[in-house]
CSV table of C-alpha atoms in Angstrom, one decimal:
chain,number,residue,atom,x,y,z
F,1240,MET,CA,-86.0,25.1,9.5
F,1241,SER,CA,-89.8,24.9,8.4
F,1242,VAL,CA,-91.9,28.1,7.8
F,1243,GLU,CA,-95.6,28.3,7.3
F,1244,LEU,CA,-97.6,30.9,5.8
F,1245,PRO,CA,-99.4,33.7,8.2
F,1246,ALA,CA,-102.6,32.5,9.2
F,1247,PRO,CA,-104.4,35.3,7.5
F,1248,LEU,CA,-102.6,34.2,4.3
F,1249,ARG,CA,-103.9,30.8,4.8
F,1250,ALA,CA,-107.4,31.8,5.7
F,1251,ALA,CA,-107.3,34.1,2.7
F,1252,ILE,CA,-106.2,31.3,0.1
F,1253,ALA,CA,-108.9,28.9,1.9
F,1254,ARG,CA,-111.6,31.5,1.2
F,1255,GLU,CA,-110.5,31.6,-2.5
F,1256,LEU,CA,-110.7,28.0,-2.9
F,1257,GLU,CA,-114.5,27.9,-1.7
F,1258,GLY,CA,-116.3,26.4,-4.6
F,1259,VAL,CA,-113.5,25.9,-6.9
F,1260,SER,CA,-112.5,22.6,-8.4
F,1261,ARG,CA,-109.2,21.2,-6.9
F,1262,LYS,CA,-108.8,19.1,-10.0
F,1263,GLY,CA,-109.3,22.0,-12.0
F,1264,LEU,CA,-106.7,23.7,-10.4
F,1265,ALA,CA,-104.3,20.7,-10.2
F,1266,GLU,CA,-104.5,20.6,-13.8
F,1267,ARG,CA,-103.8,24.5,-14.5
F,1268,ALA,CA,-100.9,24.5,-11.9
F,1269,ALA,CA,-99.1,21.6,-14.1
F,1270,ARG,CA,-99.8,23.3,-17.3
F,1271,THR,CA,-98.5,26.6,-15.7
F,1272,SER,CA,-95.5,25.0,-14.5
F,1273,LEU,CA,-94.6,23.5,-17.5
F,1274,ALA,CA,-94.9,26.7,-19.2
F,1275,TYR,CA,-92.9,28.6,-16.9
F,1276,ARG,CA,-89.9,25.6,-17.3
F,1277,ALA,CA,-90.3,25.9,-21.1
F,1278,GLY,CA,-89.3,29.6,-20.5
F,1279,LYS,CA,-92.7,31.3,-20.6
F,1280,GLY,CA,-93.2,34.3,-19.0
F,1281,SER,CA,-96.2,35.3,-16.7
F,1282,ALA,CA,-98.1,37.3,-19.7
F,1283,GLY,CA,-97.8,34.2,-21.8
F,1284,VAL,CA,-99.0,32.0,-18.8
F,1285,ILE,CA,-101.5,33.8,-16.5
F,1286,ARG,CA,-104.3,34.3,-18.4
F,1287,GLU,CA,-107.3,34.3,-16.4
F,1288,ALA,CA,-108.1,34.6,-12.4
F,1289,ASP,CA,-108.1,30.8,-11.9
F,1290,ASP,CA,-104.3,30.9,-13.4
F,1291,ALA,CA,-103.4,33.2,-10.9
F,1292,LEU,CA,-105.4,31.2,-8.0
F,1293,ALA,CA,-103.8,27.6,-9.5
F,1294,TYR,CA,-100.3,29.6,-9.3
F,1295,ALA,CA,-100.8,31.0,-5.8
F,1296,LEU,CA,-101.8,27.7,-4.4
F,1297,ALA,CA,-99.0,25.6,-6.0
F,1298,ARG,CA,-96.0,28.5,-6.0
F,1299,LEU,CA,-97.0,30.9,-3.3
F,1300,PRO,CA,-96.2,29.2,-0.2
F,1301,ALA,CA,-92.6,28.1,-1.3
F,1302,THR,CA,-92.2,31.5,-2.7
F,1303,TYR,CA,-92.9,33.1,0.8
F,1304,ALA,CA,-90.8,30.5,2.7
F,1305,ALA,CA,-87.8,31.3,0.5
F,1306,CYS,CA,-88.3,35.3,1.0
F,1307,ALA,CA,-89.0,34.6,4.7
F,1308,SER,CA,-85.7,33.1,5.1
F,1309,VAL,CA,-83.9,35.7,3.0
F,1310,PHE,CA,-85.5,38.3,5.3
F,1311,GLU,CA,-84.6,36.8,8.7
F,1312,GLU,CA,-80.5,36.5,7.1
F,1313,ALA,CA,-81.3,40.5,6.5
F,1314,VAL,CA,-83.0,41.0,9.7
F,1315,ALA,CA,-79.4,39.6,11.1
F,1316,ARG,CA,-76.9,41.0,8.8
F,1317,ALA,CA,-78.6,44.5,9.5
F,1318,PRO,CA,-80.4,44.6,12.6
F,1319,GLY,CA,-80.5,48.4,12.9
F,1320,PHE,CA,-82.4,48.4,9.7
F,1321,ARG,CA,-86.0,49.6,10.1
F,1322,PRO,CA,-87.4,50.0,6.6
F,1323,GLN,CA,-90.7,52.0,6.1
F,1324,ARG,CA,-91.3,51.6,2.5
F,1325,LEU,CA,-91.4,48.4,0.3
F,1326,LEU,CA,-91.4,48.3,-3.3
F,1327,ASP,CA,-92.3,44.1,-4.6
F,1328,ALA,CA,-91.0,44.2,-8.0
F,1329,GLY,CA,-92.6,41.6,-9.7
F,1330,ALA,CA,-94.8,41.2,-7.2
F,1331,GLY,CA,-97.0,38.3,-8.2
F,1332,PRO,CA,-99.5,37.3,-5.5
F,1333,ALA,CA,-97.1,39.3,-2.9
F,1334,ALA,CA,-95.8,36.2,-1.5
F,1335,ALA,CA,-92.4,38.6,-0.8
F,1336,SER,CA,-94.6,41.1,0.9
F,1337,TRP,CA,-96.0,39.3,3.4
F,1338,ALA,CA,-92.7,38.1,4.3
F,1339,ALA,CA,-91.4,41.4,4.8
F,1340,LEU,CA,-93.7,41.9,7.2
F,1341,GLU,CA,-93.1,39.6,9.1
F,1342,ALA,CA,-90.0,40.5,9.2
F,1343,TRP,CA,-90.5,44.2,9.8
F,1344,PRO,CA,-93.6,44.8,11.0
F,1345,GLU,CA,-92.9,48.5,11.1
F,1346,LEU,CA,-93.3,48.6,7.3
F,1347,GLY,CA,-95.8,51.6,6.6
F,1348,ALA,CA,-96.1,51.9,2.7
F,1349,VAL,CA,-96.1,48.7,0.2
F,1350,ASN,CA,-96.1,49.2,-3.6
F,1351,TRP,CA,-96.7,46.0,-5.9
F,1352,LEU,CA,-95.5,46.3,-9.2
F,1353,ASP,CA,-96.1,43.6,-11.9
F,1354,ALA,CA,-97.5,43.3,-15.5
F,1355,SER,CA,-100.2,41.0,-14.4
F,1356,PRO,CA,-103.4,42.2,-13.8
F,1357,GLN,CA,-104.8,38.7,-13.0
F,1358,PHE,CA,-101.6,38.5,-10.1
F,1359,LEU,CA,-102.3,42.3,-8.6
F,1360,GLU,CA,-105.9,41.1,-8.2
F,1361,ILE,CA,-105.5,38.1,-6.7
F,1362,ALA,CA,-102.8,39.9,-4.0
F,1363,ALA,CA,-105.3,42.4,-3.1
F,1364,ARG,CA,-108.0,39.7,-2.6
F,1365,LEU,CA,-105.4,37.6,-0.4
F,1366,ALA,CA,-104.4,41.0,1.3
F,1367,THR,CA,-108.2,41.6,2.6
F,1368,ASP,CA,-107.8,40.2,5.7
F,1369,GLY,CA,-103.9,40.8,6.4
F,1370,PRO,CA,-101.7,43.5,8.0
F,1371,ASP,CA,-103.2,47.1,7.2
F,1372,VAL,CA,-100.4,48.3,5.1
F,1373,LEU,CA,-101.3,45.4,2.9
F,1374,ARG,CA,-105.1,45.7,2.6
F,1375,VAL,CA,-104.0,49.6,1.5
F,1376,ALA,CA,-100.9,48.4,-0.9
F,1377,GLU,CA,-100.6,50.6,-4.0
F,1378,ALA,CA,-100.6,48.4,-7.0
F,1379,ARG,CA,-98.7,49.3,-10.0
F,1380,ARG,CA,-99.3,47.4,-13.4
F,1381,GLY,CA,-96.0,47.7,-15.2
F,1382,ASP,CA,-93.3,45.5,-17.0
F,1383,LEU,CA,-90.0,45.5,-15.0
F,1384,THR,CA,-88.0,45.9,-18.4
F,1385,ALA,CA,-89.8,49.1,-19.0
F,1386,GLY,CA,-87.5,51.2,-17.2
F,1387,GLY,CA,-87.8,52.5,-13.6
F,1388,ALA,CA,-88.0,56.0,-13.9
F,1389,ASP,CA,-91.6,56.0,-12.5
F,1390,TRP,CA,-91.1,53.4,-9.8
F,1391,PRO,CA,-91.6,54.7,-6.2
F,1392,ARG,CA,-88.1,54.9,-4.1
F,1393,ALA,CA,-88.3,52.3,-1.4
F,1394,ASP,CA,-85.9,51.5,1.9
F,1395,LEU,CA,-86.4,48.0,0.6
F,1396,VAL,CA,-86.7,46.6,-2.7
F,1397,ALA,CA,-87.5,43.2,-3.2
F,1398,CYS,CA,-87.6,41.3,-6.2
F,1399,SER,CA,-88.6,37.7,-5.9
F,1400,TYR,CA,-88.4,34.9,-8.9
F,1401,ALA,CA,-89.0,37.6,-11.7
F,1402,LEU,CA,-85.6,37.8,-13.2
F,1403,ALA,CA,-86.1,34.4,-14.5
F,1404,GLU,CA,-88.7,36.0,-17.1
F,1405,ILE,CA,-86.6,38.4,-18.3
F,1406,ALA,CA,-84.4,38.4,-21.6
F,1407,PRO,CA,-80.6,37.8,-20.5
F,1408,ALA,CA,-79.8,41.0,-22.5
F,1409,ARG,CA,-82.3,42.9,-20.5
F,1410,GLN,CA,-81.4,41.9,-17.0
F,1411,ALA,CA,-78.4,44.2,-16.3
F,1412,ALA,CA,-80.8,47.1,-16.9
F,1413,VAL,CA,-83.6,45.8,-14.7
F,1414,VAL,CA,-81.1,45.2,-11.9
F,1415,ALA,CA,-79.7,48.7,-12.3
F,1416,ASP,CA,-83.5,50.0,-12.1
F,1417,LEU,CA,-84.0,48.1,-8.8
F,1418,TRP,CA,-80.7,49.3,-7.2
F,1419,ALA,CA,-81.6,53.3,-8.5
F,1420,ALA,CA,-85.1,52.5,-6.7
F,1421,CYS,CA,-83.4,51.6,-3.3
F,1422,ASP,CA,-82.4,53.5,-0.5
F,1423,GLY,CA,-81.5,50.7,1.6
F,1424,LEU,CA,-81.7,47.1,1.1
F,1425,LEU,CA,-82.3,45.2,-2.5
F,1426,ALA,CA,-83.2,41.6,-2.1
F,1427,LEU,CA,-83.0,39.5,-5.2
F,1428,ILE,CA,-84.2,36.1,-4.9
F,1429,GLU,CA,-84.4,33.0,-7.6
F,1430,PRO,CA,-84.6,29.5,-7.9
F,1431,GLY,CA,-82.0,27.6,-6.6
F,1432,THR,CA,-80.7,26.3,-10.2
F,1433,PRO,CA,-77.5,26.7,-11.9
F,1434,ALA,CA,-79.6,29.3,-14.2
F,1435,GLY,CA,-80.8,31.0,-10.7
F,1436,PHE,CA,-77.2,31.6,-9.7
F,1437,ALA,CA,-75.8,32.5,-12.5
F,1438,ARG,CA,-78.1,35.5,-13.1
F,1439,LEU,CA,-77.5,36.7,-9.5
F,1440,ARG,CA,-73.4,36.1,-9.9
F,1441,THR,CA,-73.9,38.4,-12.6
F,1442,ALA,CA,-76.1,41.0,-10.9
F,1443,ARG,CA,-73.7,40.9,-7.6
F,1444,GLU,CA,-71.1,41.9,-10.0
F,1445,ALA,CA,-73.0,44.8,-11.3
F,1446,LEU,CA,-73.9,46.1,-8.0
F,1447,ILE,CA,-70.6,45.8,-6.3
F,1448,ALA,CA,-69.5,47.9,-9.2
F,1449,ALA,CA,-72.1,50.7,-8.3
F,1450,GLY,CA,-71.1,50.7,-5.1
F,1451,ALA,CA,-73.4,48.2,-3.0
F,1452,GLU,CA,-72.3,46.5,-0.1
F,1453,ILE,CA,-72.9,42.5,-0.4
F,1454,LEU,CA,-74.3,41.3,2.8
F,1455,ALA,CA,-75.5,38.0,2.1
F,1456,PRO,CA,-75.0,35.2,1.4
F,1457,CYS,CA,-71.4,36.3,0.6
F,1458,PRO,CA,-68.7,36.9,3.2
F,1459,HIS,CA,-66.8,39.2,0.6
F,1460,HIS,CA,-66.7,41.4,-2.4
F,1461,GLY,CA,-64.2,39.4,-4.3
F,1462,ALA,CA,-65.0,37.6,-7.4
F,1463,CYS,CA,-67.3,34.6,-6.9
F,1464,PRO,CA,-65.2,31.1,-6.3
F,1465,MET,CA,-67.8,29.0,-7.6
F,1466,ALA,CA,-67.0,27.2,-10.6
F,1467,GLY,CA,-67.7,24.2,-12.7
F,1468,GLU,CA,-70.7,22.4,-11.9
F,1469,ASP,CA,-70.9,23.9,-8.4
F,1470,TRP,CA,-73.2,26.6,-7.7
F,1471,CYS,CA,-74.5,28.4,-4.4
F,1472,HIS,CA,-77.9,27.7,-3.5
F,1473,PHE,CA,-80.1,26.8,0.0
F,1474,SER,CA,-83.0,25.0,1.0
F,1475,VAL,CA,-86.1,26.0,3.3
F,1476,ARG,CA,-88.8,23.5,4.4
F,1477,LEU,CA,-92.4,24.3,4.1
F,1478,PRO,CA,-95.5,22.1,5.1
F,1479,ARG,CA,-97.8,21.4,2.6
F,1480,SER,CA,-101.7,21.6,3.0
F,1481,ARG,CA,-104.0,19.0,1.4
F,1482,ASP,CA,-104.9,21.4,-1.2
F,1483,HIS,CA,-101.5,22.1,-1.6
F,1484,ARG,CA,-100.6,18.4,-2.1
F,1485,ILE,CA,-103.5,18.2,-4.8
F,1486,ALA,CA,-102.4,21.3,-6.5
F,1487,LYS,CA,-98.8,19.9,-7.0
F,1488,GLY,CA,-99.7,16.3,-7.6
F,1489,ALA,CA,-97.6,15.4,-4.5
F,1490,GLU,CA,-97.9,12.7,-1.4
F,1491,VAL,CA,-95.1,14.2,0.9
F,1492,PRO,CA,-96.5,16.4,3.7
F,1493,TYR,CA,-94.1,18.9,3.1
F,1494,GLU,CA,-91.7,20.5,0.5
F,1495,ASP,CA,-88.2,21.5,0.2
F,1496,GLU,CA,-87.6,24.6,-1.7
F,1497,ARG,CA,-84.1,25.5,-3.3
F,1498,TYR,CA,-83.5,29.2,-3.9
F,1499,ALA,CA,-80.4,31.2,-4.4
F,1500,TYR,CA,-80.5,34.9,-3.3
F,1501,LEU,CA,-78.6,38.4,-2.7
F,1502,LEU,CA,-78.7,41.2,-0.4
F,1503,ALA,CA,-77.3,44.5,-1.6
F,1504,ALA,CA,-77.0,47.3,0.6
F,1505,ARG,CA,-76.4,51.0,0.6
F,1506,PRO,CA,-73.1,51.7,2.1
F,1507,GLY,CA,-72.9,51.4,6.1
F,1508,LEU,CA,-76.1,49.5,6.6
F,1509,GLY,CA,-75.0,46.1,7.7
F,1510,ALA,CA,-71.9,43.6,7.5
F,1511,PRO,CA,-71.6,40.4,6.0
F,1512,VAL,CA,-70.6,36.9,8.0
F,1513,ALA,CA,-67.0,35.8,8.1
F,1514,ALA,CA,-67.6,32.6,6.5
F,1515,ARG,CA,-71.1,30.7,5.0
F,1516,VAL,CA,-72.0,27.2,5.4
F,1517,LEU,CA,-72.5,26.1,1.8
F,1518,ALA,CA,-73.9,22.5,2.0
F,1519,PRO,CA,-75.4,20.0,4.5
F,1520,PRO,CA,-72.6,19.2,7.2
F,1521,ARG,CA,-71.4,16.0,6.9
F,1522,SER,CA,-71.0,14.0,10.2
F,1523,GLY,CA,-69.1,11.2,10.9
F,1524,LYS,CA,-67.2,9.4,13.8
F,1525,PRO,CA,-64.0,11.3,13.9
F,1526,GLY,CA,-66.0,14.8,13.5
F,1527,ILE,CA,-68.0,16.8,11.2
F,1528,ASP,CA,-67.0,18.1,7.5
F,1529,LEU,CA,-68.0,21.9,6.5
F,1530,LYS,CA,-68.2,23.2,3.3
F,1531,LEU,CA,-67.5,27.0,3.8
F,1532,CYS,CA,-66.9,30.5,1.3
F,1533,THR,CA,-64.5,32.6,3.1
F,1534,PRO,CA,-63.1,35.7,2.1
F,1535,GLY,CA,-60.1,33.5,1.1
F,1536,GLY,CA,-62.5,31.4,-1.2
F,1537,LEU,CA,-63.9,28.0,-0.8
F,1538,GLU,CA,-62.5,26.1,2.2
F,1539,ALA,CA,-63.4,22.5,3.4
F,1540,ARG,CA,-63.0,22.5,7.0
F,1541,PHE,CA,-63.0,19.5,9.3
F,1542,VAL,CA,-63.9,19.9,12.9
F,1543,ALA,CA,-62.8,16.7,15.2
F,1544,LYS,CA,-64.8,15.4,17.6
F,1545,ARG,CA,-62.1,15.9,20.0
F,1546,ASP,CA,-61.7,19.2,19.7
F,1547,LYS,CA,-65.0,19.7,22.1
F,1548,GLN,CA,-65.7,23.5,21.9
F,1549,ALA,CA,-65.0,23.7,18.3
F,1550,PHE,CA,-67.0,20.3,17.6
F,1551,SER,CA,-70.1,21.6,19.9
F,1552,ALA,CA,-70.4,24.9,17.8
F,1553,ALA,CA,-70.1,22.8,14.7
F,1554,ARG,CA,-72.8,20.7,15.5
F,1555,ARG,CA,-75.3,23.7,15.7
F,1556,LEU,CA,-74.5,24.6,12.1
F,1557,ASP,CA,-76.8,23.8,9.3
F,1558,TRP,CA,-77.0,24.5,5.5
F,1559,GLY,CA,-76.9,28.5,5.1
F,1560,ASP,CA,-75.6,29.4,8.4
F,1561,PRO,CA,-73.1,31.6,9.3
F,1562,ALA,CA,-69.7,30.2,10.5
F,1563,LEU,CA,-66.8,31.3,12.3
């Protein structure tokens, strides 16, 4: 699966880049990446408008692709869900909002919540020629850890790549506030690293205890079977523009974004799958090996080539797909 930015968003980024030094942005992007990896939050990293632009150039495409993949899964798991209100919490340059509009064009109101004025400003500029609902999105400056009493309620609450910036001791309270603001579906998206997965596994336990139904990626509500150095994550491929390659210091014309996610819903909104493919299927002459998460736990399933019907179905499966 390859995910491209919507044409209006690509055009908006190109407009922001007019007259701006690509070398300077690449240097800012590199410093920003190092700072985030060192554990610094956006408040200590995004200090100027050009910092936000460098971040948008280097990271927005991958964030959008991950969100788009997660929302595509949400549509499949809850086909009757028709959200009207979106709360994009920790919005950054609003990649999740753009992805949500692709999945649910009927969205009628969008709220951005972020502590960074630079991010909120660039989100508004990038939305200038976007869908009407984004052009009039309400931007709220606020720290996710300050409490959600004043947050607007929403049918769809998205929090992408934001929990990583919150101290571990405060993450549980933030997840509780996100769930309290949610009238329908809560989407949590994190880097596809062991640490990102660990944050989501903890959030999953708390959300189930609070009455949420987990729609994806899990096919059950039991204890997570992942153990040791194994972790649940997925991958999406996105094309890189020339400017994107310069900002990333990369040569290849594409990027594979690894991400982890959780879709938690109010009861009755949708249903999980019977099983989930947790790794790229391995094909050989005798057949295909699948690593699955099932209600019974992790399962290594072999589909023999001689079982033509099952083998035909297994050949179409990819990493992250539902499996029967």
